[in-house]
Amino acid sequence: MRSRKAESKPLSFSTTMRNPNRIVRFLNCLLPYENQVLTHDIIMKVIYNAIKQKLYTPVIVRRTPDLACILKSDDEKYSDAQIDFIIERSPQRHKEAGFEYGWDSRFDTIFKLPMEFGFVKYAMGEPIRISTTGHMLIDAINGKEPNEEKIQMVFLNSMMKYQSNNPYRKNANSNVPLILLLQVLRLLKEDAEENGAGVFRQELSLFICWPDNNARSLYEKIKEIRNTVGYSYSDEYMYEICLELLGASDKQRNRFKLSQICGEAVDEYIRKMRTTGIISLRGHGRFIDYNAWEIDKIDYILNKYSEYRAFETKEEYFEYIGEVDAAIIKMKSAVPADTTDLRKATLKKFAAEYSKEEIYLELCKVCNKTASTDYMLKLLPGPVRLEFLTSIAMVQNFENLDVMPNYTVDDEGLPTNTASGGKADIVCSDKEYQSLIEVTLMCGRQEQVHNEIIPIRRHLVEEKKNQEKTFSVLVAPIIHEDTKQIAEWYKFKEDLDIVPYDIERFLKKIKRENKIASLLE
């Protein structure tokens, strides 16, 4: 069959794989079949497991009341008969090259991005292969506590090699997106006329459509736009520039949507660059820049990977991108020993710049899994956003309260990952009490009892040795009845105060109270 000629297309990452954890959960569905020849039967087993784990949800689920109820519940599971029903009633009207029409092609759509990132390689009639980096990612998530630093390093290892014209894509645009971004950021930083803030968010559409790896030409284009219109222009203005870069025909103009080039693709581009840990947000997400604590990694990447070869075959590309660069994996960040002041300063800044009502609304959105439209907040993964927003809400609503979140931060003080195990998500204290705040998006009995209440009890016992007047608070979208009962049992058995709040009750409480002791009532 004659191969279709490559055309210039905007860079796009699948939005079905926004979260690294989601990529790993799909890889886990594939793991039992590693080294087995990919067949339709294996594809259906993988799809079966993905539906069972609620990773993939066909439309029929939400249209069928009993299935929709199971989907919303973290405790209830689909029966085998229900999964068979879902698959039977969900014919996939979809076709990918090299795969039969239907579920086989849907499988390829799901796993294509992890394959482009070098975590897995598959083709019909060939053995399924999971790379070293793929296994590192699986191991990092499947441990007792997710190893967020390791996950970040695996994605950095991938993104510093990822090519826009890799053999899995027919794209005439040819560059390594992360390298191109780092090179342009360096040129902007060396420019005395610039303020050092980095790349303006709307300028990222240029990166998505840029035809080659000529960073200086891209830098000069950015300078031209800034000198002409500054930072105030419409999406339509940038869209027309991008269509010109793509050499778009009238037909392509209809296919390359403004909402994609200036919206969805930009958001996903930022998310993917941020997974590396070396990119920071500035100005409430209006600019992206180097993470100053990662300069050693950035210098290493630019020195070693600025020159690269294009790969003709999928096999060569897989071997290249799936290989671990031991030097970058071992490289440490120059994070200050104490980031307390930076975290608190950032919290106070956001608490002042956002109204209480805006934070309440964003908390409801993240708990209800409703998309945020805020430039910066929508770029934070749900669990990270929940810790950040709750910390802001505590600063805004309580008098003379010291709020210390334990999430990891970048050089801007913005959260990059959730608090690690062994410590409370947020520690709040005033002259009278200390409160250990734990927040979670998990609503099921298993998750809340085993992953939250039991560790909370352990943290609380330890903290009360240092400060007797300490209590814990658990905030979740919904509190399971068993969670409430176990909290009551710990109060009866050990006189430990663990107070569970669903998000609605929590917000009502903090709106009318100004002392942290009120959370005990």
Coordinates of C-alpha atoms in Angstrom, one line a residue:
M1 CA 0.0 0.0 0.0
R2 CA 1.3 3.4 -0.9
S3 CA 2.3 5.5 2.1
R4 CA 0.5 8.8 2.6
K5 CA 2.8 11.8 2.2
A6 CA 3.6 13.7 5.4
E7 CA 1.9 17.2 5.8
S8 CA 2.6 20.0 8.2
K9 CA 0.3 19.7 11.2
P10 CA 0.0 21.3 14.6
L11 CA 1.7 19.3 17.4
S12 CA -1.0 17.6 19.5
F13 CA -0.8 15.2 22.4
S14 CA -3.8 12.9 23.1
T15 CA -6.0 14.4 25.8
T16 CA -7.1 10.9 26.9
M17 CA -3.6 10.6 28.6
R18 CA -3.3 13.9 30.4
N19 CA -2.2 12.4 33.7
P20 CA 1.0 10.3 34.1
N21 CA -1.0 8.0 36.5
R22 CA -3.5 7.3 33.8
I23 CA -0.8 6.3 31.3
V24 CA 0.6 3.8 34.0
R25 CA -2.8 2.4 34.7
F26 CA -3.3 1.6 31.0
L27 CA 0.2 0.1 30.9
N28 CA -0.8 -2.1 33.8
C29 CA -3.6 -3.5 31.7
L30 CA -1.1 -4.4 29.1
L31 CA 1.6 -5.7 31.4
P32 CA 0.2 -9.3 31.8
Y33 CA 0.6 -9.7 28.0
E34 CA 4.1 -8.4 27.7
N35 CA 6.1 -10.4 25.1
Q36 CA 3.0 -12.1 23.8
V37 CA 2.0 -11.6 20.1
L38 CA -0.7 -9.0 19.8
T39 CA -4.0 -10.4 18.5
H40 CA -7.6 -9.4 18.5
D41 CA -8.2 -11.7 21.5
I42 CA -5.5 -10.0 23.6
I43 CA -6.8 -6.5 22.6
M44 CA -10.2 -7.5 23.8
K45 CA -8.8 -8.7 27.1
V46 CA -6.9 -5.4 27.6
I47 CA -10.1 -3.4 26.7
Y48 CA -12.1 -5.6 29.1
N49 CA -9.7 -4.8 32.0
A50 CA -9.6 -1.0 31.0
I51 CA -13.4 -0.9 31.2
K52 CA -13.5 -3.0 34.4
Q53 CA -11.1 -0.5 36.1
K54 CA -13.1 2.4 34.7
L55 CA -10.2 3.7 32.7
Y56 CA -12.2 3.7 29.5
T57 CA -15.9 4.5 29.6
P58 CA -17.9 4.1 26.4
V59 CA -21.0 6.3 25.9
I60 CA -23.4 3.5 26.7
V61 CA -22.3 3.5 30.4
R62 CA -23.6 7.0 31.0
R63 CA -26.8 6.4 29.1
T64 CA -27.7 3.3 31.2
P65 CA -28.8 4.3 34.7
D66 CA -27.5 1.3 36.7
L67 CA -24.1 1.4 34.9
A68 CA -23.9 5.2 35.4
C69 CA -24.4 4.6 39.2
I70 CA -21.6 2.0 39.2
L71 CA -19.3 4.4 37.3
K72 CA -19.8 7.2 39.9
S73 CA -19.2 4.8 42.8
D74 CA -15.6 4.0 43.9
D75 CA -16.8 0.9 45.7
E76 CA -19.1 -0.7 43.1
K77 CA -17.7 -2.7 40.2
Y78 CA -19.1 -3.9 36.9
S79 CA -20.0 -7.5 36.7
D80 CA -18.6 -9.7 33.9
A81 CA -22.0 -9.7 32.3
Q82 CA -22.2 -5.9 32.4
I83 CA -18.8 -5.5 30.8
D84 CA -19.8 -7.9 28.1
F85 CA -23.0 -5.8 27.6
I86 CA -20.9 -2.6 27.5
I87 CA -18.5 -4.0 24.8
E88 CA -21.4 -5.5 22.8
R89 CA -23.4 -2.2 22.8
S90 CA -20.3 0.0 22.0
P91 CA -19.2 -0.7 18.4
Q92 CA -16.2 1.5 17.8
R93 CA -16.7 3.4 14.6
H94 CA -13.0 4.0 14.3
K95 CA -10.1 3.0 11.9
E96 CA -6.4 3.3 12.5
A97 CA -3.7 2.2 10.0
G98 CA -2.5 -1.4 10.6
F99 CA -5.6 -2.2 12.7
E100 CA -9.0 -3.6 11.9
Y101 CA -12.0 -1.3 12.1
G102 CA -13.6 -1.2 15.6
W103 CA -12.1 -2.1 19.0
D104 CA -8.7 -3.0 17.5
S105 CA -8.3 0.6 16.2
R106 CA -9.6 2.0 19.5
F107 CA -6.8 0.0 21.3
D108 CA -4.3 1.7 19.0
T109 CA -5.8 5.2 19.8
I110 CA -5.5 4.5 23.5
F111 CA -1.9 3.3 23.5
K112 CA -0.5 5.4 20.7
L113 CA 0.8 8.2 22.9
P114 CA 2.6 5.8 25.4
M115 CA 4.2 4.2 22.3
E116 CA 5.3 7.6 21.0
F117 CA 6.8 8.3 24.4
G118 CA 8.8 5.1 24.2
F119 CA 7.1 3.2 27.0
V120 CA 5.6 0.4 24.9
K121 CA 5.8 -1.0 21.3
Y122 CA 3.2 -3.1 19.6
A123 CA 1.8 -4.0 16.2
M124 CA -0.7 -6.7 15.2
G125 CA 1.1 -10.0 14.9
E126 CA 4.1 -8.8 16.8
P127 CA 5.2 -9.3 20.4
I128 CA 4.1 -6.5 22.9
R129 CA 7.2 -4.9 24.3
I130 CA 7.5 -2.6 27.3
S131 CA 10.7 -0.6 27.5
T132 CA 13.0 0.1 30.4
T133 CA 11.4 3.5 30.9
G134 CA 7.9 1.9 30.7
H135 CA 8.8 -0.5 33.5
M136 CA 10.4 2.3 35.5
L137 CA 7.1 4.2 35.2
I138 CA 5.1 1.2 36.3
D139 CA 7.3 0.6 39.3
A140 CA 7.2 4.2 40.3
I141 CA 3.4 4.2 40.6
N142 CA 2.8 0.6 41.8
G143 CA 4.8 1.0 45.0
K144 CA 3.3 1.7 48.4
E145 CA 3.6 5.4 47.7
P146 CA 4.0 6.8 44.1
N147 CA 7.5 8.0 43.5
E148 CA 6.7 11.4 42.0
E149 CA 10.4 12.3 41.5
K150 CA 11.0 9.1 39.5
I151 CA 7.9 9.6 37.4
Q152 CA 9.1 13.1 36.6
M153 CA 12.6 11.9 35.6
V154 CA 11.1 9.2 33.3
F155 CA 9.0 11.8 31.5
L156 CA 12.0 14.1 31.2
N157 CA 14.0 11.2 29.7
S158 CA 11.2 10.8 27.2
M159 CA 10.4 14.4 26.4
M160 CA 14.0 15.5 25.8
K161 CA 14.1 12.9 22.9
Y162 CA 10.5 13.1 21.7
Q163 CA 10.3 14.2 18.0
S164 CA 7.3 15.8 16.4
N165 CA 8.0 13.9 13.2
N166 CA 8.6 10.5 14.8
P167 CA 7.8 7.4 12.7
Y168 CA 4.4 7.0 14.4
R169 CA 3.3 10.4 13.0
K170 CA 3.1 11.7 9.5
N171 CA 4.1 15.2 10.2
A172 CA 6.3 17.3 8.0
N173 CA 7.1 19.6 10.9
S174 CA 10.4 18.4 12.4
N175 CA 11.7 19.3 15.8
V176 CA 12.1 18.1 19.4
P177 CA 9.5 20.3 21.2
L178 CA 11.2 20.4 24.6
I179 CA 14.6 21.2 23.0
L180 CA 13.1 23.9 20.9
L181 CA 11.4 25.5 23.9
L182 CA 14.5 25.4 26.0
Q183 CA 16.6 27.0 23.2
V184 CA 14.1 29.8 22.7
L185 CA 13.9 30.5 26.4
R186 CA 17.7 30.7 26.5
L187 CA 17.7 33.2 23.6
L188 CA 15.0 35.3 25.3
K189 CA 17.0 35.3 28.6
E190 CA 20.1 36.5 26.8
D191 CA 18.1 39.4 25.2
A192 CA 18.5 42.5 27.3
E193 CA 15.3 44.0 26.0
E194 CA 13.2 41.2 27.5
N195 CA 12.1 41.0 31.1
G196 CA 13.1 37.3 31.6
A197 CA 9.5 36.2 32.2
G198 CA 9.8 33.5 29.4
V199 CA 7.4 32.6 26.6
F200 CA 4.0 34.2 26.6
R201 CA 1.2 31.7 26.7
Q202 CA -0.3 32.7 23.3
E203 CA 3.1 32.5 21.7
L204 CA 3.1 28.8 22.4
S205 CA 0.8 28.3 19.4
L206 CA 3.9 29.2 17.3
F207 CA 5.8 26.3 18.9
I208 CA 2.9 23.9 18.1
C209 CA 3.0 24.8 14.4
W210 CA 6.7 25.6 14.0
P211 CA 8.1 23.7 10.9
D212 CA 11.7 22.9 12.0
N213 CA 14.3 23.1 14.8
N214 CA 15.5 26.6 14.0
A215 CA 15.2 28.2 17.5
R216 CA 16.7 31.5 16.4
S217 CA 14.1 32.0 13.7
L218 CA 11.3 31.2 16.2
Y219 CA 12.8 33.7 18.7
E220 CA 13.0 36.3 16.0
K221 CA 9.3 35.7 15.1
I222 CA 8.4 36.2 18.7
K223 CA 10.3 39.4 18.9
E224 CA 8.6 40.6 15.7
I225 CA 5.2 40.0 17.2
R226 CA 6.1 41.6 20.5
N227 CA 7.5 44.7 18.7
T228 CA 4.3 44.9 16.6
V229 CA 1.5 44.2 19.0
G230 CA 3.1 43.5 22.3
Y231 CA 1.1 41.0 24.4
S232 CA -2.4 42.2 23.6
Y233 CA -3.9 40.5 20.6
S234 CA -6.7 38.1 19.7
D235 CA -6.5 34.4 19.2
E236 CA -7.5 35.0 15.6
Y237 CA -4.4 37.1 15.1
M238 CA -2.1 34.2 16.2
Y239 CA -4.3 31.7 14.4
E240 CA -3.7 33.3 11.0
I241 CA 0.1 33.4 11.7
C242 CA 0.0 29.7 12.5
L243 CA -2.0 28.8 9.4
E244 CA 0.6 30.6 7.4
L245 CA 3.4 28.6 9.1
L246 CA 1.6 25.4 8.3
G247 CA 1.0 26.4 4.7
A248 CA -2.6 25.4 5.3
S249 CA -4.9 24.9 2.3
D250 CA -8.6 25.9 2.4
K251 CA -9.5 22.3 3.3
Q252 CA -6.9 22.3 6.1
R253 CA -8.1 25.6 7.4
N254 CA -11.4 23.8 8.2
R255 CA -9.6 20.9 9.8
F256 CA -7.1 22.9 11.9
K257 CA -9.5 24.6 14.3
L258 CA -8.7 27.8 16.2
S259 CA -9.9 26.2 19.4
Q260 CA -7.2 23.5 18.9
I261 CA -4.2 25.7 17.8
C262 CA -4.9 28.5 20.3
G263 CA -6.6 26.5 23.1
E264 CA -6.6 22.7 23.7
A265 CA -3.2 22.0 22.1
V266 CA -1.6 24.8 24.1
D267 CA -3.0 23.5 27.4
E268 CA -1.8 20.0 26.6
Y269 CA 1.6 21.3 25.5
I270 CA 2.1 23.0 28.8
R271 CA 1.0 19.9 30.8
K272 CA 3.4 17.7 28.9
M273 CA 6.3 20.2 29.3
R274 CA 5.5 20.5 33.0
T275 CA 5.6 16.7 33.6
T276 CA 9.4 17.0 33.1
G277 CA 9.8 19.2 36.2
I278 CA 12.1 21.7 34.4
I279 CA 9.4 24.1 33.3
S280 CA 7.7 26.6 35.6
L281 CA 4.6 28.8 35.2
R282 CA 4.9 32.6 35.7
G283 CA 2.3 35.3 36.0
H284 CA -0.6 33.1 36.9
G285 CA 0.1 30.8 34.0
R286 CA 0.5 33.6 31.4
F287 CA 4.1 32.8 30.8
I288 CA 6.2 29.6 30.9
D289 CA 9.9 29.6 31.8
Y290 CA 12.9 27.5 33.1
N291 CA 12.6 26.1 36.6
A292 CA 15.7 27.9 38.0
W293 CA 16.3 24.9 40.3
E294 CA 16.8 22.7 37.3
I295 CA 19.5 24.6 35.4
D296 CA 22.0 21.8 35.6
K297 CA 19.6 19.4 33.9
I298 CA 18.7 22.0 31.3
D299 CA 22.3 22.7 30.4
Y300 CA 23.0 18.9 30.2
I301 CA 20.0 18.4 27.9
L302 CA 20.9 21.3 25.6
N303 CA 24.5 20.2 25.4
K304 CA 23.8 16.6 24.6
Y305 CA 20.5 16.6 22.7
S306 CA 20.4 19.8 20.7
E307 CA 21.8 17.8 17.8
Y308 CA 19.8 14.7 17.0
R309 CA 19.0 12.3 14.2
A310 CA 15.6 11.7 12.6
F311 CA 14.5 8.1 12.7
E312 CA 13.1 6.3 9.7
T313 CA 11.9 3.1 11.4
K314 CA 9.7 2.6 14.5
E315 CA 12.2 0.1 15.9
E316 CA 15.1 2.5 15.8
Y317 CA 13.0 5.3 17.4
F318 CA 11.7 2.9 20.1
E319 CA 15.2 1.8 21.0
Y320 CA 16.3 5.5 21.2
I321 CA 13.5 7.0 23.2
G322 CA 12.9 4.0 25.4
E323 CA 16.6 3.9 26.5
V324 CA 17.4 5.4 29.9
D325 CA 20.0 8.2 30.1
A326 CA 21.5 7.3 33.4
A327 CA 23.1 10.7 33.8
I328 CA 19.8 12.7 33.7
I329 CA 18.0 10.1 35.9
K330 CA 20.7 10.5 38.6
M331 CA 21.0 14.3 38.4
K332 CA 19.7 16.1 41.5
S333 CA 17.7 19.3 41.6
A334 CA 19.1 22.4 43.3
V335 CA 16.0 22.8 45.5
P336 CA 16.7 24.9 48.6
A337 CA 16.7 22.9 51.9
D338 CA 13.8 24.9 53.2
T339 CA 11.1 26.2 50.8
T340 CA 8.7 27.2 53.6
D341 CA 8.8 30.9 53.1
L342 CA 8.3 30.5 49.3
R343 CA 5.3 28.3 49.8
K344 CA 3.7 30.7 52.3
A345 CA 4.4 33.7 50.1
T346 CA 2.8 32.1 47.1
L347 CA -0.3 31.1 49.2
K348 CA -0.7 34.6 50.5
K349 CA -0.4 36.0 47.0
F350 CA -3.1 33.8 45.6
A351 CA -5.3 34.3 48.7
A352 CA -5.1 38.1 48.0
E353 CA -5.6 37.9 44.2
Y354 CA -8.5 35.4 44.2
S355 CA -11.8 36.1 46.0
K356 CA -13.1 33.5 48.5
E357 CA -16.0 32.8 46.1
E358 CA -13.6 32.0 43.3
I359 CA -11.7 29.5 45.4
Y360 CA -14.9 27.9 46.7
L361 CA -16.1 27.5 43.0
E362 CA -12.7 26.0 42.0
L363 CA -12.9 23.6 44.9
C364 CA -16.3 22.5 43.9
K365 CA -15.1 22.0 40.3
V366 CA -12.2 19.8 41.2
C367 CA -14.3 17.7 43.5
N368 CA -17.0 17.3 40.9
K369 CA -14.5 16.6 38.2
T370 CA -15.7 19.7 36.3
A371 CA -13.1 21.4 34.0
S372 CA -11.6 24.6 35.3
T373 CA -11.3 27.6 32.9
D374 CA -8.7 29.3 35.0
Y375 CA -5.4 29.8 33.0
M376 CA -3.2 28.5 35.7
L377 CA -5.3 26.2 37.9
K378 CA -6.5 24.1 35.0
L379 CA -2.9 23.0 34.3
L380 CA -2.6 21.4 37.8
P381 CA -3.6 17.7 38.1
G382 CA -6.7 17.3 40.2
P383 CA -5.1 16.0 43.4
V384 CA -2.4 18.7 43.3
R385 CA -5.0 21.4 42.6
L386 CA -7.2 20.2 45.6
E387 CA -4.3 20.5 48.0
F388 CA -3.4 24.0 46.6
L389 CA -6.9 25.3 46.7
T390 CA -7.6 24.0 50.2
S391 CA -4.4 25.7 51.4
I392 CA -5.6 29.0 49.9
A393 CA -9.0 28.6 51.4
M394 CA -7.5 28.1 54.9
V395 CA -5.4 31.2 54.5
Q396 CA -8.4 33.2 53.4
N397 CA -10.9 32.1 56.0
F398 CA -9.1 31.8 59.3
E399 CA -7.6 34.5 61.4
N400 CA -3.9 34.3 62.5
L401 CA -3.6 30.8 61.1
D402 CA -0.2 29.5 60.0
V403 CA -0.8 27.3 56.9
M404 CA 2.0 25.0 55.8
P405 CA 1.2 22.8 52.8
N406 CA 3.6 19.9 52.2
Y407 CA 3.2 19.6 48.4
T408 CA 6.4 19.9 46.4
V409 CA 6.9 23.3 44.6
D410 CA 8.8 24.8 41.7
D411 CA 10.9 28.0 41.9
E412 CA 7.7 30.0 41.7
G413 CA 6.2 28.3 44.8
L414 CA 3.5 26.6 42.7
P415 CA 2.7 23.0 43.5
T416 CA 4.2 20.3 41.2
N417 CA 3.2 17.1 43.1
T418 CA 1.1 16.2 46.1
A419 CA 2.5 15.9 49.6
S420 CA 4.6 12.7 50.0
G421 CA 3.6 9.9 52.4
G422 CA 4.6 10.2 56.0
K423 CA 3.4 13.7 56.5
A424 CA 0.0 15.6 56.5
D425 CA -1.1 17.3 53.3
I426 CA -1.4 20.6 55.1
V427 CA -0.5 21.6 58.6
C428 CA -2.4 24.5 60.1
S429 CA -1.8 26.0 63.6
D430 CA -2.8 28.9 65.7
K431 CA -2.2 29.8 69.3
E432 CA -4.7 27.2 70.5
Y433 CA -4.7 24.2 68.1
Q434 CA -2.8 22.4 65.4
S435 CA -4.8 20.7 62.7
L436 CA -3.5 18.1 60.2
I437 CA -5.6 18.6 57.0
E438 CA -5.8 15.7 54.6
V439 CA -7.6 16.1 51.3
T440 CA -8.5 13.4 48.7
L441 CA -10.6 12.9 45.6
M442 CA -11.1 9.3 46.5
C443 CA -14.6 8.5 47.6
G444 CA -14.7 4.7 48.0
R445 CA -14.5 2.8 51.3
Q446 CA -11.3 1.0 50.4
E447 CA -9.5 4.1 49.4
Q448 CA -10.7 6.4 52.2
V449 CA -10.3 3.8 55.0
H450 CA -7.0 2.2 54.0
N451 CA -5.3 5.0 52.1
E452 CA -6.5 7.9 54.3
I453 CA -8.0 7.2 57.7
I454 CA -5.4 4.6 58.8
P455 CA -2.4 6.8 57.8
I456 CA -4.2 9.8 59.3
R457 CA -4.5 8.0 62.6
R458 CA -0.8 7.2 62.5
H459 CA 0.3 10.8 61.8
L460 CA -2.0 12.1 64.5
V461 CA -0.6 9.8 67.2
E462 CA 2.9 10.9 66.4
E463 CA 2.0 14.6 66.3
K464 CA 0.2 14.5 69.6
K465 CA 3.4 13.5 71.2
N466 CA 4.8 16.9 70.3
Q467 CA 1.6 18.9 70.7
E468 CA -1.3 17.5 72.6
K469 CA -4.0 19.8 71.2
T470 CA -3.8 18.4 67.7
F471 CA -6.6 17.1 65.6
S472 CA -7.0 15.8 62.0
V473 CA -9.5 16.8 59.3
L474 CA -10.3 14.7 56.2
V475 CA -11.9 16.5 53.2
A476 CA -13.2 14.6 50.2
P477 CA -16.0 15.1 47.6
I478 CA -18.1 12.5 49.5
I479 CA -17.4 10.8 52.8
H480 CA -18.2 7.1 53.0
E481 CA -20.3 6.0 55.9
D482 CA -17.6 3.5 57.0
T483 CA -15.1 6.3 57.1
K484 CA -17.3 8.2 59.5
Q485 CA -17.7 5.2 61.7
I486 CA -14.0 4.4 61.9
A487 CA -13.3 8.0 62.8
E488 CA -15.8 7.7 65.6
W489 CA -14.2 4.5 66.7
Y490 CA -10.8 6.1 67.0
K491 CA -12.4 8.8 69.1
F492 CA -14.0 6.2 71.4
K493 CA -11.0 3.9 71.6
E494 CA -8.0 6.3 71.6
D495 CA -9.5 9.7 72.1
L496 CA -8.2 10.8 68.7
D497 CA -10.1 13.6 66.9
I498 CA -10.4 12.8 63.2
V499 CA -13.2 14.9 61.6
P500 CA -14.4 13.9 58.1
Y501 CA -16.0 16.6 55.9
D502 CA -17.5 16.2 52.5
I503 CA -16.6 19.3 50.4
E504 CA -20.1 20.9 50.7
R505 CA -20.1 20.7 54.5
F506 CA -16.5 21.8 54.6
L507 CA -17.1 24.9 52.6
K508 CA -20.2 25.8 54.6
K509 CA -18.1 25.5 57.8
I510 CA -15.2 27.6 56.8
K511 CA -17.5 30.3 55.4
R512 CA -19.1 31.0 58.8
E513 CA -16.1 30.3 61.1
N514 CA -12.8 32.1 61.7
K515 CA -11.1 29.9 64.2
I516 CA -9.6 26.5 63.4
A517 CA -11.0 25.0 66.6
S518 CA -14.5 25.3 65.0
L519 CA -13.6 22.4 62.7
L520 CA -13.7 20.1 65.7
E521 CA -17.4 20.8 66.2

